[in-house]
Coordinates of C-alpha atoms and ligand atoms in Angstrom, one line a residue:
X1454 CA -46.0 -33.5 -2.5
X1455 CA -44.5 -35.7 -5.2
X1456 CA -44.1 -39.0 -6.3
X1457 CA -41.6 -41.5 -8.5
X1458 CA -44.0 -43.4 -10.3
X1459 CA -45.1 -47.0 -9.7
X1460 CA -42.3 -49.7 -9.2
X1461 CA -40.0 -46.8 -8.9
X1462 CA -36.9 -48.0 -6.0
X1463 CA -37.4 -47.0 -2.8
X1464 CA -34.3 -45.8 -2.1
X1465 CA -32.1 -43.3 -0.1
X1466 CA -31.2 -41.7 -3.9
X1467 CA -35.0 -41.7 -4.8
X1468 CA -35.7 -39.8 -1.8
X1469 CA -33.2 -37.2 -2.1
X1470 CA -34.0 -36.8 -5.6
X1471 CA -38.1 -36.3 -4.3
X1472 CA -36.6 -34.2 -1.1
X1473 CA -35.2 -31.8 -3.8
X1474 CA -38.2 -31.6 -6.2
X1475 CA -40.6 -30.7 -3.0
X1476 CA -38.7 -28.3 -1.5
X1477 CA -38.1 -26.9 -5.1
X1478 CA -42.1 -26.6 -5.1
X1479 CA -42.4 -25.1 -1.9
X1480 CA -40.1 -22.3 -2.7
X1481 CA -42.2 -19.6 -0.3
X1482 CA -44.8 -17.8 -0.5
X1483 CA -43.9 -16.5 -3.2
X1484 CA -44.6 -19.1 -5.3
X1485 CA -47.7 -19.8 -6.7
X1486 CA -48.6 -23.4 -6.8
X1487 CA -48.8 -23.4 -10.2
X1488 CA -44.6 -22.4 -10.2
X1489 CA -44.1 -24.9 -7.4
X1490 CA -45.6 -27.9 -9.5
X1491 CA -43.5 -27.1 -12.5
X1492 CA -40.5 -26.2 -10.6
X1493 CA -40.8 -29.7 -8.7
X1494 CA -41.5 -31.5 -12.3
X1495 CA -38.8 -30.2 -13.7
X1496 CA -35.5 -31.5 -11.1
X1497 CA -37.7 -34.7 -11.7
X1498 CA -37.4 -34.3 -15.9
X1499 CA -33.7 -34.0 -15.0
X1500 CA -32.8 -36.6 -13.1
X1501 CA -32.2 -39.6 -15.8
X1502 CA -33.4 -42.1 -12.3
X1503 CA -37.6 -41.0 -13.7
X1504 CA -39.1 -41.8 -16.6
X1505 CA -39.9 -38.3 -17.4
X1506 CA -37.9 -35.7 -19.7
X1507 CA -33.9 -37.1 -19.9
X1508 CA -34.1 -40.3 -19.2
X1509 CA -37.4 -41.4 -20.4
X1510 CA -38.1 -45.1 -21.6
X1511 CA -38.5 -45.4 -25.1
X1512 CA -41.1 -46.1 -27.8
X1513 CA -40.9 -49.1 -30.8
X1514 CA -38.9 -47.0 -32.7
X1515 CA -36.4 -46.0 -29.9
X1516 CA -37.5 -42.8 -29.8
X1517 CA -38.6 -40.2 -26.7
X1518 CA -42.4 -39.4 -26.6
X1519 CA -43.5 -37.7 -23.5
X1520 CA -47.0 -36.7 -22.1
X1521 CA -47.0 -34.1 -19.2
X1522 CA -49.7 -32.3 -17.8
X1523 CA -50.6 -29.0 -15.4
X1524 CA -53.7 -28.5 -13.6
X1525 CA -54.8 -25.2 -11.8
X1526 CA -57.7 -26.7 -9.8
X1527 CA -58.8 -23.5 -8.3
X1528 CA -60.0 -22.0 -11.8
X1529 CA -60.1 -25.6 -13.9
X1530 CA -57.2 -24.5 -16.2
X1531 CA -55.5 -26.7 -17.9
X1532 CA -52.3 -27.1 -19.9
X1533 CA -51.4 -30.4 -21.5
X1534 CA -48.6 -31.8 -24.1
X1535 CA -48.8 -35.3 -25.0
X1536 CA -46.5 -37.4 -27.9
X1537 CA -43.8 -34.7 -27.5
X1538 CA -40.1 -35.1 -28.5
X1539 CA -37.6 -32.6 -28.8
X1540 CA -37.5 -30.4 -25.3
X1541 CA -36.2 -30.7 -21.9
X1542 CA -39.0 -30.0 -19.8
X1543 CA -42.1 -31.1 -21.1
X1544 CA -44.0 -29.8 -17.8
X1545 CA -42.8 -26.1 -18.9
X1546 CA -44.4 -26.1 -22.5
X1547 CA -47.4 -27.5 -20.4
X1548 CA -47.3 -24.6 -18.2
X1549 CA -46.6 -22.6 -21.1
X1550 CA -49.7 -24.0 -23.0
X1551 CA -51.8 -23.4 -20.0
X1552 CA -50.8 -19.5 -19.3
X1553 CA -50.8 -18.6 -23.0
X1554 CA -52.0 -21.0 -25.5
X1555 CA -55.4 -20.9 -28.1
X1556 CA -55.6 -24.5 -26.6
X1557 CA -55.4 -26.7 -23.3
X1558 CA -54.2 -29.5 -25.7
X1559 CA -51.3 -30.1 -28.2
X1560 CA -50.1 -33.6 -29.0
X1561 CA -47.0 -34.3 -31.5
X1562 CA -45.9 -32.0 -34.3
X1563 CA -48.4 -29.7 -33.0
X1564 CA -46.9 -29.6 -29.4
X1565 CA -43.5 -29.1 -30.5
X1566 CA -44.3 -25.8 -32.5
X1567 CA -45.9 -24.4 -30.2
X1568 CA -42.9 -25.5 -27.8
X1569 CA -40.4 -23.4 -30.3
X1570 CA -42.3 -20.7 -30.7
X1571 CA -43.1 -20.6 -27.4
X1572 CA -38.5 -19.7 -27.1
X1573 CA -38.1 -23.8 -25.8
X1574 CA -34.9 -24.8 -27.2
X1575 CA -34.1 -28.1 -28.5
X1576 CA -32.9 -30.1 -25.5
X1577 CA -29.0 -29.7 -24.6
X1578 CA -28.3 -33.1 -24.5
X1579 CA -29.8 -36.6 -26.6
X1580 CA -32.9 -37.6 -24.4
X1581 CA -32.5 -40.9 -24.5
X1582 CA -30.2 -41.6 -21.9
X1583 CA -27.5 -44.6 -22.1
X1584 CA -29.6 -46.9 -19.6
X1585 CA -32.7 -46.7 -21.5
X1586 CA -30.9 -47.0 -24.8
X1587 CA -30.0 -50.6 -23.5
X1588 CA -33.3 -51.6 -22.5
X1589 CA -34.4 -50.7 -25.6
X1590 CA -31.9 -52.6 -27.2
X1591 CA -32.4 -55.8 -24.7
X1592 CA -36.3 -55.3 -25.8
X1593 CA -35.6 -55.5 -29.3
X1594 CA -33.1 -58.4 -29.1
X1595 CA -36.0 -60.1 -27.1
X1596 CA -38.0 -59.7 -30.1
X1597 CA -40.1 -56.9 -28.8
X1598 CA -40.8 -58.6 -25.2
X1599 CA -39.9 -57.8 -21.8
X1600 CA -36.9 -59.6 -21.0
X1601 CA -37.4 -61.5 -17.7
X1602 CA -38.0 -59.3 -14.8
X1603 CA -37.9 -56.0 -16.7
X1604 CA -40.6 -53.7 -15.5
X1605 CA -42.5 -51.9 -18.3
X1606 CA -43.2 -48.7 -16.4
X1607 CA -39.3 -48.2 -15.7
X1608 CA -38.1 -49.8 -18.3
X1609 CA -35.7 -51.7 -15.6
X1610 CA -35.4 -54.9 -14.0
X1611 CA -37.1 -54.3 -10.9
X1612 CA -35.4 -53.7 -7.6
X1613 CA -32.0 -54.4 -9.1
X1614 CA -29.7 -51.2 -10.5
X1615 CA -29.5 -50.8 -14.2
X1616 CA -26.9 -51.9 -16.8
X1617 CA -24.8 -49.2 -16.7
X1618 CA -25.7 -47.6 -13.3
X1619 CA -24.4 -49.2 -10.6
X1620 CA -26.2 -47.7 -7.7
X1621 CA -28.8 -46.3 -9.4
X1622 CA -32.5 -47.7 -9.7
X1623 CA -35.4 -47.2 -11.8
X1624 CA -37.9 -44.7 -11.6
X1625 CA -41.1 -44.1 -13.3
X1626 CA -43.7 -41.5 -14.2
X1627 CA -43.9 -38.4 -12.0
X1628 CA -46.7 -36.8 -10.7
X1629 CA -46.6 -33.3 -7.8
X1630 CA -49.7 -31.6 -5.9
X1631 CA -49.0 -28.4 -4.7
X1632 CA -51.6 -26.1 -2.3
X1633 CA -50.6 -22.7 -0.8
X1634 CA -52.1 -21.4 2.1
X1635 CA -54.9 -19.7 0.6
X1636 CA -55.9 -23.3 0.2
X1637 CA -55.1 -23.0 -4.0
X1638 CA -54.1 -26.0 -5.8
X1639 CA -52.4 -27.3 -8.2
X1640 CA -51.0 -30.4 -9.7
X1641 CA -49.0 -31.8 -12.6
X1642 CA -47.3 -35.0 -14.3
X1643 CA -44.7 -35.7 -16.8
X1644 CA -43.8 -39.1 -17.9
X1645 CA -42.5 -41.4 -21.2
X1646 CA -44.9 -43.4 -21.4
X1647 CA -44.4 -47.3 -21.1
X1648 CA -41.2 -48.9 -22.4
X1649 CA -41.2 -50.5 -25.9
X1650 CA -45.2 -48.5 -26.3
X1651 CA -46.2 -48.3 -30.0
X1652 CA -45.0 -44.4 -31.5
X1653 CA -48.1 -42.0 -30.7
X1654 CA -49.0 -43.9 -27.9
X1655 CA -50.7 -41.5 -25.5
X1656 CA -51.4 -42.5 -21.5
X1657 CA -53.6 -41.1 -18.7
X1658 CA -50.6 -39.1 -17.6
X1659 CA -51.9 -36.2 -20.5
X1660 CA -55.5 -37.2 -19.5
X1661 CA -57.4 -34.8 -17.2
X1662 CA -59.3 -37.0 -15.1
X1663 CA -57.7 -40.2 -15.9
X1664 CA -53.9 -40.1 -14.6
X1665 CA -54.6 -36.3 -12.9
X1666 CA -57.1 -34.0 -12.0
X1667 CA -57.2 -30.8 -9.6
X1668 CA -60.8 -29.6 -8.8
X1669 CA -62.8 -28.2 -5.8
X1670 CA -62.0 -30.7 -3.5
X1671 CA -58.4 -31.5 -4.0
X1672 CA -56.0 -33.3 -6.0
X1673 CA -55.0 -36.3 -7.6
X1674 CA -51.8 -37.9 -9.4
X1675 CA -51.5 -41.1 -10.6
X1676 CA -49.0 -43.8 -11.5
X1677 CA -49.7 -46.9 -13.6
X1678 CA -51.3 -48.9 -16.5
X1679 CA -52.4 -46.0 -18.4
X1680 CA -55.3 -47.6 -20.5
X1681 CA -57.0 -48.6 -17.5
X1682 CA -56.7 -44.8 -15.8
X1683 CA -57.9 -43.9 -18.9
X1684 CA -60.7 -46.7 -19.5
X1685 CA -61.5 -45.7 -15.7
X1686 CA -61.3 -41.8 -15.4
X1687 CA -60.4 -43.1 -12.4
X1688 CA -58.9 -39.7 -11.2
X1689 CA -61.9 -37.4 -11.5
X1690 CA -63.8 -40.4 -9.4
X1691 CA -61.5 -39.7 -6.7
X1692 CA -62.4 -36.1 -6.8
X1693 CA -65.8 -37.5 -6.7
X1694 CA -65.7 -39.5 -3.6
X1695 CA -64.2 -36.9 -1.9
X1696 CA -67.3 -34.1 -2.2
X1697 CA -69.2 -37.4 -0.7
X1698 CA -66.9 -37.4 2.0
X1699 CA -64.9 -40.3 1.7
X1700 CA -61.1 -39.5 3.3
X1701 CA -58.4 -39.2 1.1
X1702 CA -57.1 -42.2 2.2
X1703 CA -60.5 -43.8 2.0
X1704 CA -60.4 -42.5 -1.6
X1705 CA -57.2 -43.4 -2.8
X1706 CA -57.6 -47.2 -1.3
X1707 CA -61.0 -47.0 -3.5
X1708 CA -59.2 -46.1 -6.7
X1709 CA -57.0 -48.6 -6.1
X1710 CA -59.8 -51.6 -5.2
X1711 CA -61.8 -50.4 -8.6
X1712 CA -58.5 -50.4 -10.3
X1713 CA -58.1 -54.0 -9.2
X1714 CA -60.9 -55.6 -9.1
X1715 CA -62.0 -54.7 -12.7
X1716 CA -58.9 -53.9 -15.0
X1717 CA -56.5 -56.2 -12.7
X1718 CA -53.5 -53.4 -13.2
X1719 CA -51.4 -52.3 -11.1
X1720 CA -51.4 -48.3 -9.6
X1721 CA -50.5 -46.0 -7.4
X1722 CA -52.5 -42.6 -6.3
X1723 CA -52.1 -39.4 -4.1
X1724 CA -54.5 -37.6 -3.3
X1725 CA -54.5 -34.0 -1.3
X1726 CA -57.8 -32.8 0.1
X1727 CA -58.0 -28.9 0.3
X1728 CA -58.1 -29.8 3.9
X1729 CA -54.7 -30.2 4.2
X1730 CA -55.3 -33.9 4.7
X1731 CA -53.7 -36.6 2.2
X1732 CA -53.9 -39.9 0.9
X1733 CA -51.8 -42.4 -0.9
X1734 CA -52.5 -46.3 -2.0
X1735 CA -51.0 -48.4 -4.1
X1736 CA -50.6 -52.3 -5.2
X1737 CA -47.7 -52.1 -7.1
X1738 CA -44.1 -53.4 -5.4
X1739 CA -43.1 -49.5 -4.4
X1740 CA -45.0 -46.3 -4.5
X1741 CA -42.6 -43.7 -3.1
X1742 CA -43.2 -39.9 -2.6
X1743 CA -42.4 -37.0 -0.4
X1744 CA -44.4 -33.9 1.5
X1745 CA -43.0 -31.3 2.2
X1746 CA -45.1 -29.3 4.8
X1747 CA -44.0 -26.5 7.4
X1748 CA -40.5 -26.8 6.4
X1749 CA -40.0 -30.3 6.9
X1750 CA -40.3 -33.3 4.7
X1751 CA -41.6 -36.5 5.3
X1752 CA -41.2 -39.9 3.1
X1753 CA -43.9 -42.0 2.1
X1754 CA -43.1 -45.1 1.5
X1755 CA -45.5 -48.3 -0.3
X1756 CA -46.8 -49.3 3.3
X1757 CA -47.2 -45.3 4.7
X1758 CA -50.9 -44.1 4.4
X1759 CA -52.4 -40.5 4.7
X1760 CA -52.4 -38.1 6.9
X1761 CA -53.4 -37.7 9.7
X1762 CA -54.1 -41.3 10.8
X1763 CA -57.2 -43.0 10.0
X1764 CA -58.1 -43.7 13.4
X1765 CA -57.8 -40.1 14.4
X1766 CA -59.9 -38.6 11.9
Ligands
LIG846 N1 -49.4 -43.9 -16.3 C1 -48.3 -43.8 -17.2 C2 -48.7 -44.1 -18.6 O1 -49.5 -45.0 -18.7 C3 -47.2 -44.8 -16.8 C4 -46.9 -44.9 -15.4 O2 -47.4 -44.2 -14.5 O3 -46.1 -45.7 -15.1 O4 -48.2 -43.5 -19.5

């Protein structure tokens, strides 16, 4: 399962671009979920729609920093880049970090070398993608504030296509849980950030337990104000809630109440139990994602919940 960040369109392009990312997770058996996440992440890194790899909003300085993330939650491994400029797939020097590295966590400078030694390449094309250079520019003119209507997660005015897109909307942040049927999981994230974010910034998306986290129970991704993820470990808690038996759905409608009621943000979170069952909440304007299960893929949009129905469980 994946989804297009908070505020991300909920549109027939955003859900073939999430159609293609699942079933690039859920490549067969032979995959292990640890492949599917980062194979998902990556058509998402792509796709200059997400903020995530190409396409990415950009920092004060108008430059790409990106945070991604990969989670084994059957062994607690964890591979994490955060503040990193200068390749393509951020998720893969995650991975990369997580099968090989002396750490679970490289930020900046740091990252990057381990990304070239590692054989990443410098990206093939400029990042920062034509759309978000005009954001960027529109911020700046604005004197550093959102021009009416622009959403900070996207970098776009919401619901409306971009300057130079027509027919294309925003997207934000991306996060993917994958579980295979030995009932492994995995998860991962990849993101820029927030648009106009001070250089170094760092969000929950590179935060195990705060914007992600894959452990005995299931799995989480998350969308939103960073800081308050963060301030919240709001993630981890969903973990938690789950081992006391809360539904996914219960739990991710939780997250989203705490997330409310004491940093008044805005969110979204999925949550996949290693039932098989799965939740999503959110109270931002669009939350969309996609499962792929059995061969088939289903869309979930802001108002779908979790699977199966409450009433049924
Ligand atoms: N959580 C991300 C961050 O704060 C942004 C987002 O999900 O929209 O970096």
């Amino acid at each position: 399962m994946a989804h297009g960040g908070v505020n991300c369109e909920d549109s027939e392009l955003v859900r073939r671009a999430l159609f293609k990312a699942v079933l690039a997770g859920s490549g067969g058996a032979r995959v292990s979920c640890l492949s599917g996440v980062e194979e998902a992440i990556k058509v998402l890194e792509d796709d200059p729609m997400f903020n995530a790899g190409y396409g990415s909003v950009l920092n004060r300085l108008g430059e790409v920093e990106m945070d991604a993330a990969i989670m084994d939650g059957t062994g607690n491994r964890l591979g994490i880049v955060a503040g990193i400029a200068g390749v393509e797939h951020p998720i893969s020097v995650a991975r990369r970090l997580l099968e090989k590295g002396d750490a679970v966590f490289l930020a900046g400078t740091g990252a990057l070398r381990f990304a070239r030694e590692s054989g990443f390449a410098p990206p093939s094309r400029d990042l920062r993608s034509p759309e978000q250079r005009e954001v960027w520019e529109a911020i700046r003119a604005n004197e550093g504030r959102y021009p009416p209507g622009v959403d900070p997660f996207t970098g776009f005015t919401m619901c409306r296509p971009g300057p130079s897109r027509p027919g294309k909307f925003p997207c934000d942040t991306v996060g993917c849980i994958v579980m295979d049927d030995q009932y492994r999981i995995a998860c991962g994230t990849s993101t820029g950030g927030y648009a106009y974010k001070p250089p170094g910034r760092i969000g929950d998306s590179a935060v195990p337990g705060a914007g992600f986290w894959a452990g005995t129970w299931g799995a989480v991704v998350c969308s939103g104000k960073g800081e308050a993820f963060m301030e919240l470990l709001l993630a981890r808690r969903v973990e938690e809630w789950l081992k006391d038996g809360l539904s996914p759905q219960q739990a991710a409608e939780k997250a989203i109440e705490v997330l409310q009621a004491e940093k008044g943000v805005i969110g979204g979170v999925l949550v996949l139990h290693r039932d098989g069952r799965w939740g999503k909440a959110s109270n931002a304007m669009t939350f969309p994602a996609a499962v792929a299960r059995d061969g088939k893929v289903d869309f979930l949009s802001k108002v779908d919940k979790g699977w199966p129905p409450e009433a049924s469980r």
